[in-house]
mmCIF file of C-alpha atoms in Angstrom:
data_model
loop_
_atom_site.group_PDB
_atom_site.id
_atom_site.type_symbol
_atom_site.label_atom_id
_atom_site.label_comp_id
_atom_site.label_asym_id
_atom_site.label_seq_id
_atom_site.Cartn_x
_atom_site.Cartn_y
_atom_site.Cartn_z
ATOM 1 C CA UNK A 1 -84.483 -23.376 49.681
ATOM 2 C CA UNK A 2 -85.575 -20.115 47.977
ATOM 3 C CA UNK A 3 -83.561 -18.649 45.395
ATOM 4 C CA UNK A 4 -81.252 -15.872 46.527
ATOM 5 C CA UNK A 5 -82.246 -12.087 45.740
ATOM 6 C CA UNK A 6 -80.854 -10.764 42.449
ATOM 7 C CA UNK A 7 -77.719 -8.735 42.701
ATOM 8 C CA UNK A 8 -79.469 -5.575 41.671
ATOM 9 C CA UNK A 9 -81.964 -5.778 44.597
ATOM 10 C CA UNK A 10 -79.428 -6.027 47.236
ATOM 11 C CA UNK A 11 -78.306 -2.320 47.104
ATOM 12 C CA UNK A 12 -81.946 -1.258 47.171
ATOM 13 C CA UNK A 13 -82.608 -3.336 50.336
ATOM 14 C CA UNK A 14 -79.622 -1.893 51.922
ATOM 15 C CA UNK A 15 -80.698 1.639 51.258
ATOM 16 C CA UNK A 16 -84.147 0.736 52.530
ATOM 17 C CA UNK A 17 -82.736 -0.373 55.912
ATOM 18 C CA UNK A 18 -80.533 2.739 56.163
ATOM 19 C CA UNK A 19 -83.600 5.058 55.311
ATOM 20 C CA UNK A 20 -85.680 3.364 57.984
ATOM 21 C CA UNK A 21 -82.815 3.759 60.395
ATOM 22 C CA UNK A 22 -82.443 7.395 59.537
ATOM 23 C CA UNK A 23 -86.218 7.990 60.073
ATOM 24 C CA UNK A 24 -86.036 6.251 63.458
ATOM 25 C CA UNK A 25 -83.099 8.361 64.457
ATOM 26 C CA UNK A 26 -85.012 11.545 63.337
ATOM 27 C CA UNK A 27 -88.043 10.496 65.534
ATOM 28 C CA UNK A 28 -85.674 9.897 68.476
ATOM 29 C CA UNK A 29 -84.041 13.418 67.977
ATOM 30 C CA UNK A 30 -87.333 15.003 67.679
ATOM 31 C CA UNK A 31 -88.464 13.504 70.980
ATOM 32 C CA UNK A 32 -85.181 14.570 72.666
ATOM 33 C CA UNK A 33 -85.439 18.107 71.308
ATOM 34 C CA UNK A 34 -89.105 18.252 72.488
ATOM 35 C CA UNK A 35 -88.272 17.099 75.959
ATOM 36 C CA UNK A 36 -85.256 19.489 76.166
ATOM 37 C CA UNK A 37 -87.497 22.410 74.931
ATOM 38 C CA UNK A 38 -90.083 21.370 77.640
ATOM 39 C CA UNK A 39 -87.569 21.272 80.397
ATOM 40 C CA UNK A 40 -86.062 24.690 79.202
ATOM 41 C CA UNK A 41 -89.617 26.195 79.085
ATOM 42 C CA UNK A 42 -90.305 24.915 82.732
ATOM 43 C CA UNK A 43 -87.070 26.325 84.010
ATOM 44 C CA UNK A 44 -87.533 29.549 82.137
ATOM 45 C CA UNK A 45 -91.064 29.945 83.874
ATOM 46 C CA UNK A 46 -89.461 29.222 87.108
ATOM 47 C CA UNK A 47 -86.801 31.823 86.608
ATOM 48 C CA UNK A 48 -89.450 34.491 85.274
ATOM 49 C CA UNK A 49 -91.483 33.995 88.508
ATOM 50 C CA UNK A 50 -88.211 34.625 90.653
ATOM 51 C CA UNK A 51 -87.411 37.696 88.652
ATOM 52 C CA UNK A 52 -90.882 39.043 89.004
ATOM 53 C CA UNK A 53 -90.819 38.506 92.812
ATOM 54 C CA UNK A 54 -87.271 40.182 93.009
ATOM 55 C CA UNK A 55 -88.644 43.246 90.999
ATOM 56 C CA UNK A 56 -91.479 43.732 93.364
ATOM 57 C CA UNK A 57 -89.140 43.365 96.238
ATOM 58 C CA UNK A 58 -86.737 46.082 94.851
ATOM 59 C CA UNK A 59 -89.653 48.451 94.301
ATOM 60 C CA UNK A 60 -90.888 47.923 97.881
ATOM 61 C CA UNK A 61 -87.400 48.789 99.141
ATOM 62 C CA UNK A 62 -87.262 51.929 96.964
ATOM 63 C CA UNK A 63 -90.621 53.135 98.159
ATOM 64 C CA UNK A 64 -89.596 52.473 101.668
ATOM 65 C CA UNK A 65 -86.417 54.454 101.305
ATOM 66 C CA UNK A 66 -88.193 57.357 99.623
ATOM 67 C CA UNK A 67 -90.964 57.594 102.228
ATOM 68 C CA UNK A 68 -88.950 57.276 105.334
ATOM 69 C CA UNK A 69 -87.450 60.498 106.396
ATOM 70 C CA UNK A 70 -85.698 58.896 109.303
ATOM 71 C CA UNK A 71 -82.997 57.254 107.066
ATOM 72 C CA UNK A 72 -79.805 59.294 106.922
ATOM 73 C CA UNK A 73 -78.675 60.621 103.676
ATOM 74 C CA UNK A 74 -75.508 58.388 103.547
ATOM 75 C CA UNK A 75 -77.381 55.182 104.299
ATOM 76 C CA UNK A 76 -80.024 56.323 101.612
ATOM 77 C CA UNK A 77 -77.434 56.770 99.091
ATOM 78 C CA UNK A 78 -75.858 53.518 99.929
ATOM 79 C CA UNK A 79 -79.248 51.732 99.684
ATOM 80 C CA UNK A 80 -79.949 53.534 96.315
ATOM 81 C CA UNK A 81 -76.726 52.578 94.862
ATOM 82 C CA UNK A 82 -77.221 48.891 95.779
ATOM 83 C CA UNK A 83 -80.784 48.947 94.406
ATOM 84 C CA UNK A 84 -79.623 50.515 91.197
ATOM 85 C CA UNK A 85 -76.779 47.995 90.956
ATOM 86 C CA UNK A 86 -79.230 45.132 91.415
ATOM 87 C CA UNK A 87 -81.680 46.594 88.934
ATOM 88 C CA UNK A 88 -78.749 47.139 86.351
ATOM 89 C CA UNK A 89 -77.696 43.542 86.822
ATOM 90 C CA UNK A 90 -81.237 42.307 86.167
ATOM 91 C CA UNK A 91 -81.930 44.689 83.209
ATOM 92 C CA UNK A 92 -78.428 44.682 81.423
ATOM 93 C CA UNK A 93 -77.632 41.028 82.150
ATOM 94 C CA UNK A 94 -79.095 37.724 80.683
ATOM 95 C CA UNK A 95 -81.866 38.067 83.297
ATOM 96 C CA UNK A 96 -83.273 40.906 81.294
ATOM 97 C CA UNK A 97 -84.546 38.488 78.529
ATOM 98 C CA UNK A 98 -86.852 36.939 81.227
ATOM 99 C CA UNK A 99 -88.609 40.225 82.023
ATOM 100 C CA UNK A 100 -91.975 40.925 80.508
ATOM 101 C CA UNK A 101 -91.561 42.581 77.051
ATOM 102 C CA UNK A 102 -93.372 45.732 76.251
ATOM 103 C CA UNK A 103 -96.088 45.788 73.601
ATOM 104 C CA UNK A 104 -94.686 46.215 70.059
ATOM 105 C CA UNK A 105 -97.406 48.541 69.163
ATOM 106 C CA UNK A 106 -99.490 49.255 66.043
ATOM 107 C CA UNK A 107 -96.630 50.945 64.267
ATOM 108 C CA UNK A 108 -94.251 47.981 64.238
ATOM 109 C CA UNK A 109 -97.135 45.639 63.368
ATOM 110 C CA UNK A 110 -98.072 47.925 60.474
ATOM 111 C CA UNK A 111 -94.634 47.937 58.940
ATOM 112 C CA UNK A 112 -93.262 44.451 60.021
ATOM 113 C CA UNK A 113 -96.343 42.354 60.717
ATOM 114 C CA UNK A 114 -96.741 39.975 63.804
ATOM 115 C CA UNK A 115 -92.939 39.457 63.968
ATOM 116 C CA UNK A 116 -91.234 39.364 67.515
ATOM 117 C CA UNK A 117 -88.439 41.961 67.303
ATOM 118 C CA UNK A 118 -87.241 41.378 70.925
ATOM 119 C CA UNK A 119 -83.761 39.850 70.982
ATOM 120 C CA UNK A 120 -82.994 37.230 73.518
ATOM 121 C CA UNK A 121 -79.282 37.717 73.593
ATOM 122 C CA UNK A 122 -77.756 40.780 75.169
ATOM 123 C CA UNK A 123 -75.141 41.427 72.610
ATOM 124 C CA UNK A 124 -77.891 41.438 69.767
ATOM 125 C CA UNK A 125 -79.821 44.006 71.830
ATOM 126 C CA UNK A 126 -76.592 46.171 72.035
ATOM 127 C CA UNK A 127 -76.126 45.724 68.313
ATOM 128 C CA UNK A 128 -79.581 47.176 67.790
ATOM 129 C CA UNK A 129 -78.672 50.152 70.043
ATOM 130 C CA UNK A 130 -75.329 50.620 68.124
ATOM 131 C CA UNK A 131 -77.153 50.632 64.870
ATOM 132 C CA UNK A 132 -79.585 53.265 66.167
ATOM 133 C CA UNK A 133 -76.698 55.451 67.190
ATOM 134 C CA UNK A 134 -74.883 55.142 64.040
ATOM 135 C CA UNK A 135 -78.073 55.930 62.127
ATOM 136 C CA UNK A 136 -78.571 59.174 64.190
ATOM 137 C CA UNK A 137 -74.872 60.205 63.647
ATOM 138 C CA UNK A 138 -75.060 59.707 59.906
ATOM 139 C CA UNK A 139 -78.498 61.434 59.409
ATOM 140 C CA UNK A 140 -77.646 64.303 61.838
ATOM 141 C CA UNK A 141 -75.061 65.748 59.558
ATOM 142 C CA UNK A 142 -77.374 65.244 56.586
ATOM 143 C CA UNK A 143 -80.163 67.033 58.559
ATOM 144 C CA UNK A 144 -77.872 70.005 58.849
ATOM 145 C CA UNK A 145 -76.329 69.676 55.284
ATOM 146 C CA UNK A 146 -79.507 69.448 53.057
ATOM 147 C CA UNK A 147 -81.240 72.715 54.198
ATOM 148 C CA UNK A 148 -77.995 74.628 54.100
ATOM 149 C CA UNK A 149 -77.405 73.618 50.476
ATOM 150 C CA UNK A 150 -80.978 74.532 49.553
ATOM 151 C CA UNK A 151 -80.734 77.937 51.154
ATOM 152 C CA UNK A 152 -77.210 78.654 49.318
ATOM 153 C CA UNK A 153 -78.717 77.553 46.027
ATOM 154 C CA UNK A 154 -81.759 79.720 46.682
ATOM 155 C CA UNK A 155 -79.524 82.806 47.084
ATOM 156 C CA UNK A 156 -76.919 81.865 44.437
ATOM 157 C CA UNK A 157 -78.705 80.067 41.612
ATOM 158 C CA UNK A 158 -82.505 80.080 41.978
ATOM 159 C CA UNK A 159 -82.971 83.973 42.374
ATOM 160 C CA UNK A 160 -84.545 83.709 45.733
ATOM 161 C CA UNK A 161 -87.277 81.102 44.794
ATOM 162 C CA UNK A 162 -87.271 77.374 45.702
ATOM 163 C CA UNK A 163 -88.071 75.010 42.886
ATOM 164 C CA UNK A 164 -90.831 72.671 44.011
ATOM 165 C CA UNK A 165 -88.891 69.519 42.998
ATOM 166 C CA UNK A 166 -85.824 70.370 45.267
ATOM 167 C CA UNK A 167 -88.152 71.026 48.398
ATOM 168 C CA UNK A 168 -90.072 67.829 47.764
ATOM 169 C CA UNK A 169 -87.048 65.700 47.549
ATOM 170 C CA UNK A 170 -85.906 67.226 50.908
ATOM 171 C CA UNK A 171 -89.250 66.470 52.321
ATOM 172 C CA UNK A 172 -89.173 62.816 51.009
ATOM 173 C CA UNK A 173 -85.799 62.476 52.662
ATOM 174 C CA UNK A 174 -87.331 63.737 55.937
ATOM 175 C CA UNK A 175 -90.078 61.179 55.780
ATOM 176 C CA UNK A 176 -87.392 58.440 55.304
ATOM 177 C CA UNK A 177 -85.406 59.911 58.213
ATOM 178 C CA UNK A 178 -88.259 59.973 60.747
ATOM 179 C CA UNK A 179 -89.703 56.641 59.599
ATOM 180 C CA UNK A 180 -86.394 55.049 60.170
ATOM 181 C CA UNK A 181 -86.078 56.734 63.658
ATOM 182 C CA UNK A 182 -89.437 55.578 64.641
ATOM 183 C CA UNK A 183 -88.895 52.010 63.646
ATOM 184 C CA UNK A 184 -85.714 51.836 65.376
ATOM 185 C CA UNK A 185 -86.997 53.586 68.608
ATOM 186 C CA UNK A 186 -89.917 51.146 68.665
ATOM 187 C CA UNK A 187 -87.659 48.289 68.486
ATOM 188 C CA UNK A 188 -85.322 49.631 71.057
ATOM 189 C CA UNK A 189 -88.206 50.157 73.456
ATOM 190 C CA UNK A 190 -89.347 46.543 73.018
ATOM 191 C CA UNK A 191 -85.822 45.595 73.853
ATOM 192 C CA UNK A 192 -85.843 47.425 77.193
ATOM 193 C CA UNK A 193 -84.708 50.903 76.323
ATOM 194 C CA UNK A 194 -85.972 53.987 78.168
ATOM 195 C CA UNK A 195 -87.088 56.070 75.287
ATOM 196 C CA UNK A 196 -90.027 58.320 76.345
ATOM 197 C CA UNK A 197 -93.114 57.803 74.474
ATOM 198 C CA UNK A 198 -93.276 61.454 73.467
ATOM 199 C CA UNK A 199 -90.067 61.251 71.309
ATOM 200 C CA UNK A 200 -91.630 58.384 69.390
ATOM 201 C CA UNK A 201 -94.897 60.330 69.103
ATOM 202 C CA UNK A 202 -92.875 63.387 68.089
ATOM 203 C CA UNK A 203 -91.365 61.365 65.065
ATOM 204 C CA UNK A 204 -94.878 60.234 64.086
ATOM 205 C CA UNK A 205 -95.895 63.788 63.853
ATOM 206 C CA UNK A 206 -92.722 64.692 61.972
ATOM 207 C CA UNK A 207 -93.531 61.672 59.546
ATOM 208 C CA UNK A 208 -97.050 62.949 58.907
ATOM 209 C CA UNK A 209 -95.821 66.508 58.323
ATOM 210 C CA UNK A 210 -93.163 65.353 55.824
ATOM 211 C CA UNK A 211 -95.928 63.110 54.116
ATOM 212 C CA UNK A 212 -98.315 66.000 53.861
ATOM 213 C CA UNK A 213 -95.558 68.451 52.597
ATOM 214 C CA UNK A 214 -95.021 66.256 49.564
ATOM 215 C CA UNK A 215 -98.608 67.001 48.495
ATOM 216 C CA UNK A 216 -97.973 70.742 49.058
ATOM 217 C CA UNK A 217 -97.850 72.833 46.000
ATOM 218 C CA UNK A 218 -94.794 75.124 46.377
ATOM 219 C CA UNK A 219 -95.846 78.586 45.023
ATOM 220 C CA UNK A 220 -93.499 80.218 42.603
ATOM 221 C CA UNK A 221 -93.623 83.729 40.917
ATOM 222 C CA UNK A 222 -94.970 86.194 41.328
ATOM 223 C CA UNK A 223 -93.942 87.318 44.684
ATOM 224 C CA UNK A 224 -92.260 83.900 45.588
ATOM 225 C CA UNK A 225 -90.242 85.208 48.345
ATOM 226 C CA UNK A 226 -93.249 86.195 50.475
ATOM 227 C CA UNK A 227 -95.075 83.099 49.403
ATOM 228 C CA UNK A 228 -92.098 80.895 50.457
ATOM 229 C CA UNK A 229 -91.276 82.708 53.678
ATOM 230 C CA UNK A 230 -92.615 79.679 55.608
ATOM 231 C CA UNK A 231 -90.302 77.259 53.841
ATOM 232 C CA UNK A 232 -87.326 79.319 54.282
ATOM 233 C CA UNK A 233 -87.843 79.757 57.957
ATOM 234 C CA UNK A 234 -88.378 75.959 58.281
ATOM 235 C CA UNK A 235 -84.901 75.316 56.671
ATOM 236 C CA UNK A 236 -83.298 77.785 58.906
ATOM 237 C CA UNK A 237 -85.054 76.078 61.847
ATOM 238 C CA UNK A 238 -83.677 72.829 60.486
ATOM 239 C CA UNK A 239 -80.150 73.990 60.266
ATOM 240 C CA UNK A 240 -80.366 75.292 64.079
ATOM 241 C CA UNK A 241 -81.917 71.883 64.941
ATOM 242 C CA UNK A 242 -79.106 70.084 63.231
ATOM 243 C CA UNK A 243 -76.490 72.024 65.353
ATOM 244 C CA UNK A 244 -78.565 71.136 68.463
ATOM 245 C CA UNK A 245 -78.649 67.407 67.482
ATOM 246 C CA UNK A 246 -74.803 67.360 67.052
ATOM 247 C CA UNK A 247 -74.329 68.918 70.533
ATOM 248 C CA UNK A 248 -76.582 66.270 71.896
ATOM 249 C CA UNK A 249 -74.954 63.542 70.253
ATOM 250 C CA UNK A 250 -71.622 64.729 71.564
ATOM 251 C CA UNK A 251 -72.203 65.772 75.056
ATOM 252 C CA UNK A 252 -75.382 63.812 76.077
ATOM 253 C CA UNK A 253 -73.864 60.439 74.963
ATOM 254 C CA UNK A 254 -70.714 61.094 76.826
ATOM 255 C CA UNK A 255 -72.826 61.780 79.988
ATOM 256 C CA UNK A 256 -74.916 58.668 79.240
ATOM 257 C CA UNK A 257 -71.793 56.430 79.225
ATOM 258 C CA UNK A 258 -70.788 57.877 82.520
ATOM 259 C CA UNK A 259 -74.077 57.018 83.961
ATOM 260 C CA UNK A 260 -74.124 53.555 82.643
ATOM 261 C CA UNK A 261 -70.510 52.956 84.309
ATOM 262 C CA UNK A 262 -71.915 54.308 87.528
ATOM 263 C CA UNK A 263 -74.919 51.918 87.404
ATOM 264 C CA UNK A 264 -77.232 54.832 87.125
ATOM 265 C CA UNK A 265 -78.475 53.813 83.495
ATOM 266 C CA UNK A 266 -79.066 50.702 81.580
ATOM 267 C CA UNK A 267 -76.805 49.764 78.699
ATOM 268 C CA UNK A 268 -79.892 49.816 76.362
ATOM 269 C CA UNK A 269 -80.601 53.514 77.257
ATOM 270 C CA UNK A 270 -80.207 56.100 74.617
ATOM 271 C CA UNK A 271 -80.006 59.836 74.449
ATOM 272 C CA UNK A 272 -83.782 60.878 74.249
ATOM 273 C CA UNK A 273 -84.976 62.696 71.196
ATOM 274 C CA UNK A 274 -83.642 65.828 69.366
ATOM 275 C CA UNK A 275 -85.201 68.091 71.900
ATOM 276 C CA UNK A 276 -84.413 66.376 75.253
ATOM 277 C CA UNK A 277 -82.077 67.236 78.043
ATOM 278 C CA UNK A 278 -79.852 64.879 80.067
ATOM 279 C CA UNK A 279 -78.656 65.610 83.471
ATOM 280 C CA UNK A 280 -75.166 67.204 83.511
ATOM 281 C CA UNK A 281 -75.796 69.344 80.316
ATOM 282 C CA UNK A 282 -79.141 70.660 81.012
ATOM 283 C CA UNK A 283 -77.956 74.188 81.794
ATOM 284 C CA UNK A 284 -76.032 74.227 78.770
ATOM 285 C CA UNK A 285 -78.454 72.865 76.332
ATOM 286 C CA UNK A 286 -81.739 74.138 77.723
ATOM 287 C CA UNK A 287 -81.304 77.794 76.548
ATOM 288 C CA UNK A 288 -80.603 76.443 72.988
ATOM 289 C CA UNK A 289 -83.467 73.901 73.151
ATOM 290 C CA UNK A 290 -85.939 76.584 74.463
ATOM 291 C CA UNK A 291 -85.019 78.968 71.519
ATOM 292 C CA UNK A 292 -85.475 76.285 69.185
ATOM 293 C CA UNK A 293 -88.828 75.187 70.450
ATOM 294 C CA UNK A 294 -89.919 78.888 70.421
ATOM 295 C CA UNK A 295 -88.604 79.240 66.683
ATOM 296 C CA UNK A 296 -90.562 76.069 65.798
ATOM 297 C CA UNK A 297 -93.730 77.394 67.223
ATOM 298 C CA UNK A 298 -93.183 80.591 65.492
ATOM 299 C CA UNK A 299 -92.743 78.803 62.034
ATOM 300 C CA UNK A 300 -95.858 76.946 62.782
ATOM 301 C CA UNK A 301 -97.945 80.137 63.744
ATOM 302 C CA UNK A 302 -96.451 81.796 60.646
ATOM 303 C CA UNK A 303 -97.843 79.138 58.360
ATOM 304 C CA UNK A 304 -101.222 79.253 60.037
ATOM 305 C CA UNK A 305 -101.149 83.083 59.495
ATOM 306 C CA UNK A 306 -100.526 82.689 55.894
ATOM 307 C CA UNK A 307 -103.490 80.342 55.632
ATOM 308 C CA UNK A 308 -105.780 82.695 57.510
ATOM 309 C CA UNK A 309 -104.750 85.862 55.544
ATOM 310 C CA UNK A 310 -105.231 83.788 52.261
ATOM 311 C CA UNK A 311 -101.750 84.219 50.884
ATOM 312 C CA UNK A 312 -101.526 80.364 50.741
ATOM 313 C CA UNK A 313 -104.778 78.701 51.440
ATOM 314 C CA UNK A 314 -104.084 75.065 50.832
ATOM 315 C CA UNK A 315 -104.996 72.720 53.694
ATOM 316 C CA UNK A 316 -101.621 71.314 53.900
ATOM 317 C CA UNK A 317 -100.368 74.805 55.219
ATOM 318 C CA UNK A 318 -102.916 74.573 58.104
ATOM 319 C CA UNK A 319 -102.115 70.907 58.974
ATOM 320 C CA UNK A 320 -98.182 71.490 58.907
ATOM 321 C CA UNK A 321 -98.698 74.689 61.066
ATOM 322 C CA UNK A 322 -100.838 72.790 63.692
ATOM 323 C CA UNK A 323 -98.111 69.990 63.750
ATOM 324 C CA UNK A 324 -95.321 72.349 64.192
ATOM 325 C CA UNK A 325 -96.979 74.057 67.135
ATOM 326 C CA UNK A 326 -97.963 70.808 68.647
ATOM 327 C CA UNK A 327 -94.400 69.373 68.386
ATOM 328 C CA UNK A 328 -93.075 72.708 69.902
ATOM 329 C CA UNK A 329 -95.317 72.595 72.879
ATOM 330 C CA UNK A 330 -94.831 68.871 73.512
ATOM 331 C CA UNK A 331 -90.923 69.288 73.292
ATOM 332 C CA UNK A 332 -91.198 72.357 75.702
ATOM 333 C CA UNK A 333 -93.421 70.382 78.210
ATOM 334 C CA UNK A 334 -90.961 67.355 78.214
ATOM 335 C CA UNK A 335 -87.853 69.573 78.541
ATOM 336 C CA UNK A 336 -89.467 71.312 81.523
ATOM 337 C CA UNK A 337 -90.509 67.893 83.016
ATOM 338 C CA UNK A 338 -86.841 66.773 82.783
ATOM 339 C CA UNK A 339 -85.889 69.975 84.668
ATOM 340 C CA UNK A 340 -88.424 69.323 87.344
ATOM 341 C CA UNK A 341 -87.302 65.724 87.889
ATOM 342 C CA UNK A 342 -83.813 66.951 88.430
ATOM 343 C CA UNK A 343 -84.974 69.808 90.920
ATOM 344 C CA UNK A 344 -87.091 67.420 92.955
ATOM 345 C CA UNK A 345 -84.128 65.155 93.177
ATOM 346 C CA UNK A 346 -81.904 68.008 94.504
ATOM 347 C CA UNK A 347 -84.566 69.049 96.864
ATOM 348 C CA UNK A 348 -84.930 65.567 98.308
ATOM 349 C CA UNK A 349 -81.190 65.347 98.857
ATOM 350 C CA UNK A 350 -81.050 68.812 100.515
ATOM 351 C CA UNK A 351 -83.867 67.730 102.926
ATOM 352 C CA UNK A 352 -81.975 64.604 103.782
ATOM 353 C CA UNK A 353 -78.832 66.571 104.445
ATOM 354 C CA UNK A 354 -80.686 69.047 106.564
ATOM 355 C CA UNK A 355 -82.211 66.167 108.556
ATOM 356 C CA UNK A 356 -78.655 64.855 109.190
ATOM 357 C CA UNK A 357 -77.408 68.082 110.368
ATOM 358 C CA UNK A 358 -80.238 68.419 112.801
ATOM 359 C CA UNK A 359 -79.499 65.060 114.271
ATOM 360 C CA UNK A 360 -75.836 65.793 114.591
ATOM 361 C CA UNK A 361 -76.471 68.950 116.501
ATOM 362 C CA UNK A 362 -79.217 67.447 118.684
ATOM 363 C CA UNK A 363 -78.475 67.123 122.488
ATOM 364 C CA UNK A 364 -78.501 63.331 122.398
ATOM 365 C CA UNK A 365 -75.706 63.260 119.884
ATOM 366 C CA UNK A 366 -73.779 65.851 121.765
ATOM 367 C CA UNK A 367 -73.813 63.642 124.902
ATOM 368 C CA UNK A 368 -72.587 60.886 122.853
#
């Protein structure tokens, strides 16, 4: 018979057995997890296919309702309500994670890399929206406060001339503001929000303008009041824009909550950019928006004029003027588009009501 193992080798042997058992258990867990993930992936693909079929079915029904004038307005409204309810269930529920995601775009890839920013859980998506709204609320008051302080200091302390550092610090803050908005809006769009591409592009233009303004030499004495007229008008426009943003955050968001409660909007929808209009407050906000857009275009044309006359001939003035005019025209076009959509909807409802009246007054209906 062999001699027994030394006492000091027995703990090592026991640990070796336990380590081998742990390795076997780890392999079993890995195989179980892989099998579970495979089953979940197959189930997910099946659900994705069903969601895609249902989406196409809803679109077909919607097009049939819109193109068929023989459907009475009451029936059409009921059908649209049912379809809106079905679409909201799909997009606002857990099914929404199975819908095809929108492309993240070059902007997100440039700042964040090849990272998937789409949240699977709905509560995480709503948290992203809540953070976006909080960011807008915080920065809106600063958007109004900073130019007001600069204009007050210009009159009370700086003898009518802006120091270059103060203006450049303000432009640096604008660059931070619009970059943050663009990042958040791109992430919201990937997660199913309805933000129009123009509002994101608008913030790209604003980012570019703020970046260029940082390299713009602010002219001082002599005759600084005339040289800095464009800066002063831009700050005045920013103050007016800040008031408009506050009104939008209050009125439009309340309207959006109502539309979400009625099933006419998704929970991931947000109030469109600073110069958009939402149904319900259009006639209240549109005059303000049109005035601001005209003022923005005027400031841009004034900058271009100063460059043409030769008063301030830097290339930054020309580019900033072009960007301001471009943003004003784009904002005006999108506001008009919103009005046209609302007008077409009203005309469609009036035509359906007219058809119902004609049917009710027809001889057949009278006999019945």
